[in-house]
PDB file of C-alpha atoms and ligand atoms in Angstrom:
ATOM      1  CA  MET A 155      14.371  14.501  -0.088  1.00 56.00           C
ATOM      2  CA  ASP A 156      13.584  16.607   3.078  1.00 61.00           C
ATOM      3  CA  SER A 157      14.121  14.478   6.153  1.00 84.00           C
ATOM      4  CA  LEU A 158      11.569  11.963   7.446  1.00 96.00           C
ATOM      5  CA  PRO A 159      10.100  12.452  10.440  1.00 98.00           C
ATOM      6  CA  GLY A 160      11.569   9.731  13.827  1.00 97.00           C
ATOM      7  CA  SER A 161       8.664   7.731  12.894  1.00 98.00           C
ATOM      8  CA  LEU A 162       9.634   6.656   9.335  1.00 98.00           C
ATOM      9  CA  SER A 163      12.910   4.910   8.490  1.00 98.00           C
ATOM     10  CA  LEU A 164      13.996   4.330   5.359  1.00 98.00           C
ATOM     11  CA  THR A 165      17.124   2.388   3.662  1.00 98.00           C
ATOM     12  CA  VAL A 166      17.577   1.998   0.134  1.00 98.00           C
ATOM     13  CA  GLU A 167      19.652  -1.202  -1.461  1.00 96.00           C
ATOM     14  CA  ASP A 168      20.275  -0.321  -5.399  1.00 95.00           C
ATOM     15  CA  GLU A 169      16.858   0.435  -7.133  1.00 98.00           C
ATOM     16  CA  VAL A 170      14.457  -0.222  -3.882  1.00 98.00           C
ATOM     17  CA  ALA A 171      13.913   1.361  -1.384  1.00 98.00           C
ATOM     18  CA  ILE A 172      12.575   0.222   2.137  1.00 98.00           C
ATOM     19  CA  LEU A 173      10.462   2.386   4.409  1.00 98.00           C
ATOM     20  CA  THR A 174       9.836   1.472   7.347  1.00 98.00           C
ATOM     21  CA  LEU A 175       6.949   2.670  10.228  1.00 98.00           C
ATOM     22  CA  SER A 176       9.392   3.066  13.520  1.00 98.00           C
ATOM     23  CA  ARG A 177       7.487   3.645  15.938  1.00 98.00           C
ATOM     24  CA  PRO A 178       6.763   0.396  17.654  1.00 98.00           C
ATOM     25  CA  GLU A 179       6.531   2.054  21.297  1.00 98.00           C
ATOM     26  CA  LYS A 180       3.130   3.086  20.040  1.00 98.00           C
ATOM     27  CA  ARG A 181       2.762   0.072  17.644  1.00 98.00           C
ATOM     28  CA  ASN A 182       3.022   2.250  14.561  1.00 98.00           C
ATOM     29  CA  ALA A 183      -0.401   4.102  15.256  1.00 98.00           C
ATOM     30  CA  LEU A 184      -0.314   6.750  12.681  1.00 98.00           C
ATOM     31  CA  ASN A 185       0.199  10.331  14.294  1.00 98.00           C
ATOM     32  CA  MET A 186      -0.477  13.365  11.697  1.00 97.00           C
ATOM     33  CA  GLU A 187       3.855  13.560  11.416  1.00 98.00           C
ATOM     34  CA  THR A 188       3.808   9.975  10.157  1.00 98.00           C
ATOM     35  CA  VAL A 189       0.850  11.054   7.187  1.00 98.00           C
ATOM     36  CA  ALA A 190       2.896  13.939   6.258  1.00 98.00           C
ATOM     37  CA  GLY A 191       5.962  11.878   5.957  1.00 98.00           C
ATOM     38  CA  LEU A 192       4.567   9.489   4.085  1.00 98.00           C
ATOM     39  CA  ALA A 193       3.220  11.789   1.631  1.00 98.00           C
ATOM     40  CA  ALA A 194       6.385  13.289   1.216  1.00 98.00           C
ATOM     41  CA  PHE A 195       8.721  10.203   0.771  1.00 98.00           C
ATOM     42  CA  PHE A 196       6.046   8.994  -1.778  1.00 98.00           C
ATOM     43  CA  ALA A 197       5.428  12.103  -3.994  1.00 97.00           C
ATOM     44  CA  ALA A 198       9.415  12.527  -4.386  1.00 97.00           C
ATOM     45  CA  PRO A 199      11.094   9.112  -4.014  1.00 97.00           C
ATOM     46  CA  PRO A 200      14.960   9.256  -3.799  1.00 97.00           C
ATOM     47  CA  GLU A 201      16.233   9.763  -7.175  1.00 96.00           C
ATOM     48  CA  GLY A 202      16.709   6.549  -9.097  1.00 97.00           C
ATOM     49  CA  VAL A 203      14.175   4.224  -7.085  1.00 98.00           C
ATOM     50  CA  LYS A 204      12.341   2.242  -8.881  1.00 98.00           C
ATOM     51  CA  ALA A 205       9.733   0.318  -6.368  1.00 98.00           C
ATOM     52  CA  ALA A 206       9.640   0.349  -2.084  1.00 98.00           C
ATOM     53  CA  VAL A 207       8.837  -1.652   0.616  1.00 98.00           C
ATOM     54  CA  LEU A 208       6.923  -0.675   3.703  1.00 98.00           C
ATOM     55  CA  ASP A 209       7.652  -2.321   6.276  1.00 98.00           C
ATOM     56  CA  ALA A 210       7.096  -1.583   9.871  1.00 98.00           C
ATOM     57  CA  ALA A 211       9.308  -2.251  13.313  1.00 98.00           C
ATOM     58  CA  GLY A 212       7.818  -3.854  16.430  1.00 98.00           C
ATOM     59  CA  PRO A 213       5.263  -6.985  16.873  1.00 98.00           C
ATOM     60  CA  HIS A 214       2.439  -5.021  14.767  1.00 98.00           C
ATOM     61  CA  PHE A 215       2.349  -3.343  11.441  1.00 98.00           C
ATOM     62  CA  CYS A 216       0.412  -0.441  12.160  1.00 98.00           C
ATOM     63  CA  ALA A 217      -2.839   0.279  15.219  1.00 98.00           C
ATOM     64  CA  GLY A 218      -3.834   2.629  12.680  1.00 98.00           C
ATOM     65  CA  LEU A 219      -5.130   6.696  13.707  1.00 97.00           C
ATOM     66  CA  ASP A 220      -3.288   7.877  16.330  1.00 98.00           C
ATOM     67  CA  LEU A 221      -6.078   7.833  18.777  1.00 97.00           C
ATOM     68  CA  SER A 222      -4.114  10.753  21.287  1.00 97.00           C
ATOM     69  CA  GLU A 223      -4.745  13.073  18.684  1.00 94.00           C
ATOM     70  CA  MET A 224      -8.347  12.673  18.165  1.00 91.00           C
ATOM     71  CA  THR A 225      -8.659  14.752  21.554  1.00 90.00           C
ATOM     72  CA  SER A 226      -8.080  17.627  20.228  1.00 90.00           C
ATOM     73  CA  ILE A 227     -10.424  17.560  17.217  1.00 89.00           C
ATOM     74  CA  HIS A 228     -13.368  18.809  18.148  1.00 88.00           C
ATOM     75  CA  THR A 229     -15.013  20.240  15.290  1.00 95.00           C
ATOM     76  CA  PRO A 230     -16.295  18.411  11.660  1.00 95.00           C
ATOM     77  CA  MET A 231     -14.372  21.198   9.871  1.00 95.00           C
ATOM     78  CA  ALA A 232     -10.757  19.981  11.702  1.00 95.00           C
ATOM     79  CA  SER A 233     -12.193  16.172  11.107  1.00 95.00           C
ATOM     80  CA  VAL A 234     -12.550  16.974   7.866  1.00 97.00           C
ATOM     81  CA  THR A 235      -9.059  18.635   7.398  1.00 96.00           C
ATOM     82  CA  HIS A 236      -7.339  15.737   9.108  1.00 96.00           C
ATOM     83  CA  SER A 237      -9.229  12.576   7.013  1.00 97.00           C
ATOM     84  CA  ARG A 238      -8.569  14.874   3.772  1.00 98.00           C
ATOM     85  CA  ALA A 239      -4.544  15.027   4.875  1.00 98.00           C
ATOM     86  CA  TRP A 240      -4.869  11.387   5.006  1.00 98.00           C
ATOM     87  CA  HIS A 241      -5.828  10.883   2.073  1.00 98.00           C
ATOM     88  CA  ARG A 242      -3.706  12.969  -0.029  1.00 98.00           C
ATOM     89  CA  ALA A 243      -0.780  10.557   1.587  1.00 98.00           C
ATOM     90  CA  PHE A 244      -2.495   7.486   0.728  1.00 98.00           C
ATOM     91  CA  HIS A 245      -3.038   9.124  -3.036  1.00 98.00           C
ATOM     92  CA  GLU A 246       1.200   9.979  -3.116  1.00 98.00           C
ATOM     93  CA  ILE A 247       1.332   5.973  -2.448  1.00 98.00           C
ATOM     94  CA  GLU A 248      -1.553   4.797  -4.837  1.00 98.00           C
ATOM     95  CA  PHE A 249      -0.806   7.187  -7.881  1.00 97.00           C
ATOM     96  CA  GLY A 250       2.919   7.800  -6.980  1.00 96.00           C
ATOM     97  CA  MET A 251       5.225   7.127  -9.489  1.00 95.00           C
ATOM     98  CA  ILE A 252       6.894   3.982  -7.974  1.00 98.00           C
ATOM     99  CA  PRO A 253       4.764   0.535  -7.376  1.00 98.00           C
ATOM    100  CA  VAL A 254       5.244  -0.524  -2.953  1.00 98.00           C
ATOM    101  CA  VAL A 255       4.979  -3.416  -1.921  1.00 99.00           C
ATOM    102  CA  SER A 256       3.729  -3.416   2.117  1.00 98.00           C
ATOM    103  CA  VAL A 257       5.174  -6.653   4.220  1.00 98.00           C
ATOM    104  CA  MET A 258       2.134  -7.274   7.193  1.00 98.00           C
ATOM    105  CA  HIS A 259       2.330  -8.502  10.382  1.00 98.00           C
ATOM    106  CA  GLY A 260       0.978  -8.415  13.663  1.00 98.00           C
ATOM    107  CA  ALA A 261      -2.330  -5.785  13.837  1.00 98.00           C
ATOM    108  CA  VAL A 262      -3.105  -4.194  10.913  1.00 98.00           C
ATOM    109  CA  VAL A 263      -6.362  -2.132  11.818  1.00 98.00           C
ATOM    110  CA  GLY A 264      -8.464   0.430  11.583  1.00 98.00           C
ATOM    111  CA  GLY A 265      -6.160   2.876   9.501  1.00 98.00           C
ATOM    112  CA  GLY A 266      -3.193   0.572   9.190  1.00 98.00           C
ATOM    113  CA  LEU A 267      -5.293  -1.218   7.038  1.00 98.00           C
ATOM    114  CA  GLU A 268      -6.615   1.614   4.695  1.00 98.00           C
ATOM    115  CA  LEU A 269      -2.642   2.240   4.718  1.00 98.00           C
ATOM    116  CA  ALA A 270      -2.130  -1.035   3.579  1.00 98.00           C
ATOM    117  CA  ALA A 271      -5.112  -0.951   1.252  1.00 98.00           C
ATOM    118  CA  SER A 272      -3.301   1.823  -0.729  1.00 98.00           C
ATOM    119  CA  THR A 273      -0.304  -0.096  -1.588  1.00 98.00           C
ATOM    120  CA  HIS A 274      -0.032  -2.179  -4.629  1.00 98.00           C
ATOM    121  CA  VAL A 275       1.365  -5.355  -3.633  1.00 98.00           C
ATOM    122  CA  ARG A 276       0.604  -6.884  -0.197  1.00 99.00           C
ATOM    123  CA  VAL A 277       2.587  -9.179   1.509  1.00 99.00           C
ATOM    124  CA  ALA A 278       1.101 -10.845   4.718  1.00 99.00           C
ATOM    125  CA  GLU A 279       3.092 -12.778   7.725  1.00 98.00           C
ATOM    126  CA  ALA A 280       1.682 -15.436   9.330  1.00 98.00           C
ATOM    127  CA  SER A 281       0.863 -13.398  12.679  1.00 98.00           C
ATOM    128  CA  ALA A 282      -1.190 -10.880  10.630  1.00 98.00           C
ATOM    129  CA  TYR A 283      -4.809 -10.008  11.253  1.00 98.00           C
ATOM    130  CA  TYR A 284      -6.947  -7.063  10.048  1.00 98.00           C
ATOM    131  CA  GLY A 285      -9.583  -5.431  11.929  1.00 98.00           C
ATOM    132  CA  LEU A 286     -11.665  -2.262  11.434  1.00 98.00           C
ATOM    133  CA  PRO A 287     -12.470  -1.252  15.267  1.00 97.00           C
ATOM    134  CA  GLU A 288     -13.865   2.089  14.264  1.00 94.00           C
ATOM    135  CA  GLY A 289     -17.560   1.279  15.077  1.00 94.00           C
ATOM    136  CA  GLN A 290     -16.250   0.745  18.977  1.00 94.00           C
ATOM    137  CA  ARG A 291     -14.285   3.673  19.004  1.00 95.00           C
ATOM    138  CA  GLY A 292     -16.919   5.898  17.824  1.00 94.00           C
ATOM    139  CA  LEU A 293     -15.046   6.811  14.447  1.00 95.00           C
ATOM    140  CA  PHE A 294     -15.600   5.959  10.855  1.00 96.00           C
ATOM    141  CA  LEU A 295     -12.686   5.319   8.383  1.00 97.00           C
ATOM    142  CA  GLY A 296     -10.984   8.251   6.726  1.00 97.00           C
ATOM    143  CA  GLY A 297      -8.158   7.032   5.280  1.00 98.00           C
ATOM    144  CA  GLY A 298      -9.640   6.136   1.861  1.00 98.00           C
ATOM    145  CA  GLY A 299     -11.025   2.715   3.307  1.00 98.00           C
ATOM    146  CA  SER A 300     -14.667   3.084   2.011  1.00 98.00           C
ATOM    147  CA  VAL A 301     -13.253   2.989  -1.478  1.00 97.00           C
ATOM    148  CA  ARG A 302     -10.312   0.983  -1.416  1.00 98.00           C
ATOM    149  CA  ILE A 303     -10.610  -1.598   1.117  1.00 98.00           C
ATOM    150  CA  SER A 304     -14.532  -1.995  -0.232  1.00 98.00           C
ATOM    151  CA  ARG A 305     -13.198  -2.144  -3.920  1.00 97.00           C
ATOM    152  CA  LEU A 306     -10.492  -5.157  -2.320  1.00 98.00           C
ATOM    153  CA  ILE A 307     -13.190  -7.392  -0.395  1.00 98.00           C
ATOM    154  CA  GLY A 308     -16.468  -5.702  -1.003  1.00 98.00           C
ATOM    155  CA  ALA A 309     -18.576  -2.975   0.896  1.00 98.00           C
ATOM    156  CA  HIS A 310     -20.409  -5.835   2.790  1.00 98.00           C
ATOM    157  CA  ARG A 311     -17.254  -7.448   4.805  1.00 98.00           C
ATOM    158  CA  VAL A 312     -15.708  -3.728   5.071  1.00 98.00           C
ATOM    159  CA  MET A 313     -19.636  -2.824   6.951  1.00 98.00           C
ATOM    160  CA  GLU A 314     -19.644  -6.445   8.634  1.00 98.00           C
ATOM    161  CA  LEU A 315     -15.815  -5.821   9.639  1.00 98.00           C
ATOM    162  CA  MET A 316     -16.950  -2.193  11.301  1.00 97.00           C
ATOM    163  CA  LEU A 317     -20.320  -3.138  12.630  1.00 97.00           C
ATOM    164  CA  THR A 318     -18.889  -6.295  14.340  1.00 97.00           C
ATOM    165  CA  GLY A 319     -15.487  -5.193  15.675  1.00 97.00           C
ATOM    166  CA  ARG A 320     -14.019  -9.281  14.773  1.00 97.00           C
ATOM    167  CA  THR A 321     -10.528  -9.854  12.777  1.00 98.00           C
ATOM    168  CA  LEU A 322      -9.890 -11.687   9.931  1.00 98.00           C
ATOM    169  CA  SER A 323      -6.896 -13.764  10.093  1.00 98.00           C
ATOM    170  CA  SER A 324      -3.664 -13.763   7.804  1.00 98.00           C
ATOM    171  CA  GLU A 325      -5.265 -17.029   6.238  1.00 98.00           C
ATOM    172  CA  GLU A 326      -8.746 -15.269   5.394  1.00 98.00           C
ATOM    173  CA  GLY A 327      -7.025 -12.104   4.041  1.00 98.00           C
ATOM    174  CA  LEU A 328      -5.163 -14.263   1.910  1.00 98.00           C
ATOM    175  CA  ALA A 329      -8.060 -15.883   0.719  1.00 98.00           C
ATOM    176  CA  LEU A 330     -10.436 -12.323   0.294  1.00 98.00           C
ATOM    177  CA  GLY A 331      -7.518 -10.660  -1.485  1.00 98.00           C
ATOM    178  CA  LEU A 332      -6.437  -8.305   1.635  1.00 98.00           C
ATOM    179  CA  SER A 333      -2.910 -10.069   0.979  1.00 98.00           C
ATOM    180  CA  HIS A 334      -1.228 -11.535  -2.460  1.00 98.00           C
ATOM    181  CA  TYR A 335       1.386 -13.549  -0.341  1.00 98.00           C
ATOM    182  CA  ARG A 336       0.707 -15.579   2.813  1.00 98.00           C
ATOM    183  CA  VAL A 337       4.766 -16.493   4.266  1.00 98.00           C
ATOM    184  CA  ALA A 338       5.846 -17.611   7.537  1.00 98.00           C
ATOM    185  CA  ASP A 339       6.379 -15.066  10.378  1.00 98.00           C
ATOM    186  CA  GLY A 340       9.773 -13.441   9.982  1.00 98.00           C
ATOM    187  CA  GLU A 341       9.839 -14.171   6.102  1.00 98.00           C
ATOM    188  CA  GLY A 342       7.798 -11.195   4.636  1.00 98.00           C
ATOM    189  CA  ARG A 343      10.439  -8.448   4.023  1.00 98.00           C
ATOM    190  CA  ALA A 344      13.099 -10.959   1.824  1.00 98.00           C
ATOM    191  CA  LEU A 345      10.266 -11.619  -0.049  1.00 98.00           C
ATOM    192  CA  ALA A 346       8.911  -8.355  -0.569  1.00 98.00           C
ATOM    193  CA  VAL A 347      12.622  -7.126  -1.236  1.00 98.00           C
ATOM    194  CA  ASP A 348      13.094  -9.958  -3.979  1.00 98.00           C
ATOM    195  CA  LEU A 349       9.517  -8.566  -5.483  1.00 98.00           C
ATOM    196  CA  ALA A 350      10.208  -5.117  -5.433  1.00 98.00           C
ATOM    197  CA  ARG A 351      13.636  -5.801  -7.383  1.00 98.00           C
ATOM    198  CA  ARG A 352      11.738  -7.922  -9.550  1.00 98.00           C
ATOM    199  CA  ILE A 353       9.191  -4.724 -10.090  1.00 98.00           C
ATOM    200  CA  ALA A 354      12.317  -2.441 -10.444  1.00 98.00           C
ATOM    201  CA  SER A 355      13.135  -4.585 -13.753  1.00 96.00           C
ATOM    202  CA  ASN A 356      10.265  -3.863 -15.119  1.00 96.00           C
ATOM    203  CA  SER A 357      10.303  -1.223 -18.353  1.00 95.00           C
ATOM    204  CA  ALA A 358       9.480   2.209 -16.182  1.00 94.00           C
ATOM    205  CA  GLU A 359       6.691   3.051 -18.739  1.00 95.00           C
ATOM    206  CA  SER A 360       4.972  -0.416 -18.138  1.00 96.00           C
ATOM    207  CA  ASN A 361       5.168  -0.010 -14.382  1.00 97.00           C
ATOM    208  CA  PHE A 362       3.903   3.646 -14.792  1.00 96.00           C
ATOM    209  CA  ALA A 363       0.835   2.806 -16.495  1.00 96.00           C
ATOM    210  CA  ILE A 364       0.359  -0.482 -14.329  1.00 98.00           C
ATOM    211  CA  ILE A 365      -0.228   1.598 -11.329  1.00 97.00           C
ATOM    212  CA  GLN A 366      -1.567   4.310 -12.507  1.00 97.00           C
ATOM    213  CA  SER A 367      -4.065   3.346 -15.545  1.00 97.00           C
ATOM    214  CA  LEU A 368      -4.944   0.063 -14.432  1.00 97.00           C
ATOM    215  CA  PRO A 369      -7.279   1.787 -11.184  1.00 96.00           C
ATOM    216  CA  ARG A 370      -8.984   4.117 -13.722  1.00 97.00           C
ATOM    217  CA  ILE A 371      -9.552   2.107 -16.428  1.00 98.00           C
ATOM    218  CA  ALA A 372     -11.276   0.043 -13.804  1.00 96.00           C
ATOM    219  CA  ALA A 373     -13.441   2.466 -11.945  1.00 95.00           C
ATOM    220  CA  SER A 374     -14.184   3.802 -15.353  1.00 97.00           C
ATOM    221  CA  ALA A 375     -17.219   2.987 -18.028  1.00 98.00           C
ATOM    222  CA  PRO A 376     -16.070   0.137 -20.202  1.00 98.00           C
ATOM    223  CA  GLU A 377     -16.356   1.889 -23.422  1.00 98.00           C
ATOM    224  CA  SER A 378     -14.043   4.809 -21.840  1.00 98.00           C
ATOM    225  CA  GLY A 379     -12.234   2.327 -20.063  1.00 98.00           C
ATOM    226  CA  LEU A 380     -10.953   0.268 -23.351  1.00 98.00           C
ATOM    227  CA  MET A 381      -9.984   3.557 -24.890  1.00 98.00           C
ATOM    228  CA  MET A 382      -7.809   4.045 -22.011  1.00 98.00           C
ATOM    229  CA  GLU A 383      -6.682   0.348 -22.566  1.00 98.00           C
ATOM    230  CA  SER A 384      -5.745   1.393 -25.899  1.00 98.00           C
ATOM    231  CA  LEU A 385      -3.868   4.580 -25.334  1.00 97.00           C
ATOM    232  CA  THR A 386      -2.127   3.323 -22.311  1.00 97.00           C
ATOM    233  CA  ALA A 387      -0.907   0.403 -24.219  1.00 97.00           C
ATOM    234  CA  SER A 388       0.370   2.853 -27.203  1.00 96.00           C
ATOM    235  CA  PHE A 389       2.264   4.793 -24.326  1.00 95.00           C
ATOM    236  CA  ALA A 390       3.774   1.749 -22.933  1.00 95.00           C
ATOM    237  CA  GLU A 391       4.551   0.251 -26.430  1.00 93.00           C
ATOM    238  CA  GLY A 392       6.067   3.210 -27.339  1.00 90.00           C
ATOM    239  CA  SER A 393       8.374   3.654 -25.336  1.00 88.00           C
ATOM    240  CA  PRO A 394      12.644   2.571 -26.870  1.00 87.00           C
ATOM    241  CA  GLU A 395      13.080   0.265 -24.657  1.00 90.00           C
ATOM    242  CA  THR A 396      10.168  -2.128 -25.817  1.00 93.00           C
ATOM    243  CA  GLN A 397      11.601  -2.660 -28.832  1.00 92.00           C
ATOM    244  CA  ALA A 398      14.970  -3.806 -26.867  1.00 93.00           C
ATOM    245  CA  ARG A 399      13.300  -6.230 -24.675  1.00 95.00           C
ATOM    246  CA  LEU A 400      11.180  -7.686 -27.755  1.00 94.00           C
ATOM    247  CA  ALA A 401      14.135  -8.249 -29.488  1.00 94.00           C
ATOM    248  CA  ALA A 402      15.969 -10.093 -27.029  1.00 95.00           C
ATOM    249  CA  PHE A 403      13.088 -12.264 -26.015  1.00 95.00           C
ATOM    250  CA  LEU A 404      12.936 -13.245 -30.013  1.00 95.00           C
ATOM    251  CA  GLU A 405      16.604 -13.640 -29.929  1.00 96.00           C
ATOM    252  CA  LYS A 406      16.232 -16.246 -27.172  1.00 96.00           C
ATOM    253  CA  ARG A 407      18.479 -13.885 -24.563  1.00 96.00           C
ATOM    254  CA  ALA A 408      15.019 -13.043 -22.056  1.00 95.00           C
ATOM    255  CA  GLY A 409      13.405 -15.230 -19.398  1.00 92.00           C
ATOM    256  CA  LYS A 410      10.732 -17.097 -20.282  1.00 93.00           C
ATOM    257  CA  VAL A 411       7.631 -17.257 -18.131  1.00 94.00           C
ATOM    258  CA  THR A 412       8.271 -20.465 -16.230  1.00 94.00           C
ATOM    259  CA  ARG A 413       6.001 -21.123 -13.206  1.00 90.00           C
ATOM    260  CA  ASP A 414       8.163 -20.335  -9.782  1.00 79.00           C
TER     261      ASP A 414
HETATM  262  C1  1HE B 229      -1.854   3.409  20.607  1.00 74.74           C
HETATM  263  C2  1HE B 229      -2.829   3.070  19.236  1.00 74.74           C
HETATM  264  C3  1HE B 229      -3.132   3.893  18.328  1.00 74.74           C
HETATM  265  C4  1HE B 229      -1.731   1.640  20.588  1.00 74.74           C
HETATM  266  N1  1HE B 229      -3.543   5.165  19.361  1.00 74.74           N
HETATM  267  N2  1HE B 229      -2.026   4.971  20.954  1.00 74.74           N
HETATM  268  N3  1HE B 229      -7.000   1.443  16.297  1.00 74.74           N
HETATM  269  C5  1HE B 229      -7.511   1.128  17.459  1.00 74.74           C
HETATM  270  O1  1HE B 229      -8.402   0.950  18.012  1.00 74.74           O
HETATM  271  C6  1HE B 229      -6.121   0.061  18.166  1.00 74.74           C
HETATM  272  C7  1HE B 229      -5.737   0.405  19.122  1.00 74.74           C
HETATM  273  N4  1HE B 229      -4.522  -0.469  19.414  1.00 74.74           N
HETATM  274  C8  1HE B 229      -5.090  -1.943  19.878  1.00 74.74           C
HETATM  275  O2  1HE B 229      -5.931  -2.695  20.215  1.00 74.74           O
HETATM  276  C9  1HE B 229      -3.608  -2.860  20.884  1.00 74.74           C
HETATM  277  O3  1HE B 229      -2.660  -1.353  20.658  1.00 74.74           O
HETATM  278  C10 1HE B 229      -2.925  -3.600  19.373  1.00 74.74           C
HETATM  279  C11 1HE B 229      -3.476  -4.450  18.994  1.00 74.74           C
HETATM  280  C12 1HE B 229      -2.111  -2.784  18.322  1.00 74.74           C
HETATM  281  C13 1HE B 229      -1.118  -3.870  20.308  1.00 74.74           C
HETATM  282  O4  1HE B 229      -1.656  -4.077  21.769  1.00 74.74           O
HETATM  283  P1  1HE B 229      -0.364  -4.618  22.350  1.00 74.74           P
HETATM  284  O5  1HE B 229      -0.327  -5.040  23.559  1.00 74.74           O
HETATM  285  O6  1HE B 229       0.796  -4.847  21.679  1.00 74.74           O
HETATM  286  O7  1HE B 229       0.043  -2.612  22.583  1.00 74.74           O
HETATM  287  P2  1HE B 229      -0.560  -1.385  23.666  1.00 74.74           P
HETATM  288  O8  1HE B 229      -0.153  -2.183  25.237  1.00 74.74           O
HETATM  289  O9  1HE B 229      -2.117  -1.587  23.379  1.00 74.74           O
HETATM  290  O10 1HE B 229      -0.180  -0.661  22.981  1.00 74.74           O
HETATM  291  C14 1HE B 229       1.370   0.208  23.581  1.00 74.74           C
HETATM  292  C15 1HE B 229       1.380   1.608  23.419  1.00 74.74           C
HETATM  293  O11 1HE B 229       0.866   2.276  22.213  1.00 74.74           O
HETATM  294  C16 1HE B 229       0.012   2.382  24.349  1.00 74.74           C
HETATM  295  O12 1HE B 229       0.808   2.964  24.942  1.00 74.74           O
HETATM  296  P3  1HE B 229       1.551   3.434  26.616  1.00 74.74           P
HETATM  297  O13 1HE B 229       2.116   5.358  26.931  1.00 74.74           O
HETATM  298  O14 1HE B 229       0.625   3.008  27.442  1.00 74.74           O
HETATM  299  O15 1HE B 229       2.720   2.258  26.176  1.00 74.74           O
HETATM  300  C17 1HE B 229      -1.061   2.017  23.730  1.00 74.74           C
HETATM  301  O16 1HE B 229      -1.749   3.286  23.992  1.00 74.74           O
HETATM  302  C18 1HE B 229      -0.004   2.502  22.210  1.00 74.74           C
HETATM  303  N5  1HE B 229      -1.375   2.615  21.234  1.00 74.74           N
HETATM  304  N6  1HE B 229      -2.171   1.657  19.756  1.00 74.74           N
HETATM  305  C19 1HE B 229      -2.235   5.663  20.399  1.00 74.74           C
HETATM  306  N7  1HE B 229      -4.160   3.813  17.652  1.00 74.74           N
HETATM  307  C20 1HE B 229      -8.411   7.898   9.441  1.00 74.74           C
HETATM  308  S1  1HE B 229      -9.047   7.478  10.121  1.00 74.74           S
HETATM  309  C21 1HE B 229      -8.871   5.473  10.908  1.00 74.74           C
HETATM  310  C22 1HE B 229      -9.700   4.974  11.700  1.00 74.74           C
HETATM  311  C23 1HE B 229      -9.008   4.355  13.029  1.00 74.74           C
HETATM  312  O17 1HE B 229      -7.586   3.774  12.268  1.00 74.74           O
HETATM  313  S2  1HE B 229      -9.429   3.241  13.907  1.00 74.74           S
HETATM  314  C24 1HE B 229      -8.293   2.296  14.806  1.00 74.74           C
HETATM  315  C25 1HE B 229      -7.809   3.102  15.967  1.00 74.74           C
END
């Protein structure tokens, strides 16, 4: 793959890529170079990688849009072009070929929360907090948050967070669905890697169906959704690997579904 910008760093452990936002001196604020780097990485993940972890260096996950870049955006066309570039990048994450587990800590605000909302599994450390300070900055969401964050917590909560500028704690975020897990500070990355390894061990067809079809089915009219569900199931079950996995279970060679 093309080289990453300096604001992103990559390690690959077996089938799991760990991509780290690496601009802690600016609290991982998302400049266009970083957004383009995210788009390029998730459009073409390294060969053999089956799942990714999105982590962040320093005390904060992401301070959102790099506000210093906004000073050069003076026209509606420049602004819409900027937003659409974010949309393309986050689309590559949400509808890419590999499931992504994010690890959130400290500030997860504005565009940082939009970025996290485009990942498939979200782990929060206790220090994580969430906010949408767009109202205070004279901005609006532009990285897909109106759709994705609203889907997670409801448009009414997105509205309230943007209007008041208040923040939610990691406990509140867990209860509302902003994260799926909440762990002690410093424990997020290990859990995320463990989850990514587990995800990577699923059949590739099932993972593809889960991240590509499920959100589209859920957003469809029920009758179309049900049809799409049947077609997706036939795609996943048609994999040669499925028969081997079913045989392994029936011959008592596969794991059982037990309480973690
Ligand atoms: C930044 C940014 C940024 C920090 N753009 N440079 N986002 C916000 O409104 C959040 C703005 N940031 C903050 O509220 C705070 O920086 C934090 C709570 C995240 C962290 O505080 P702290 O005390 O640890 O760091 P700091 O001293 O405020 O910032 C360190 C440096 O990062 C400093 O630069 P320096 O050159 O003076 O060292 C800050 O200016 C810089 N920095 N955040 C640019 N966001 C697609 S639309 C999405 C719309 C949005 O995302 S709106 C939300 C914008």
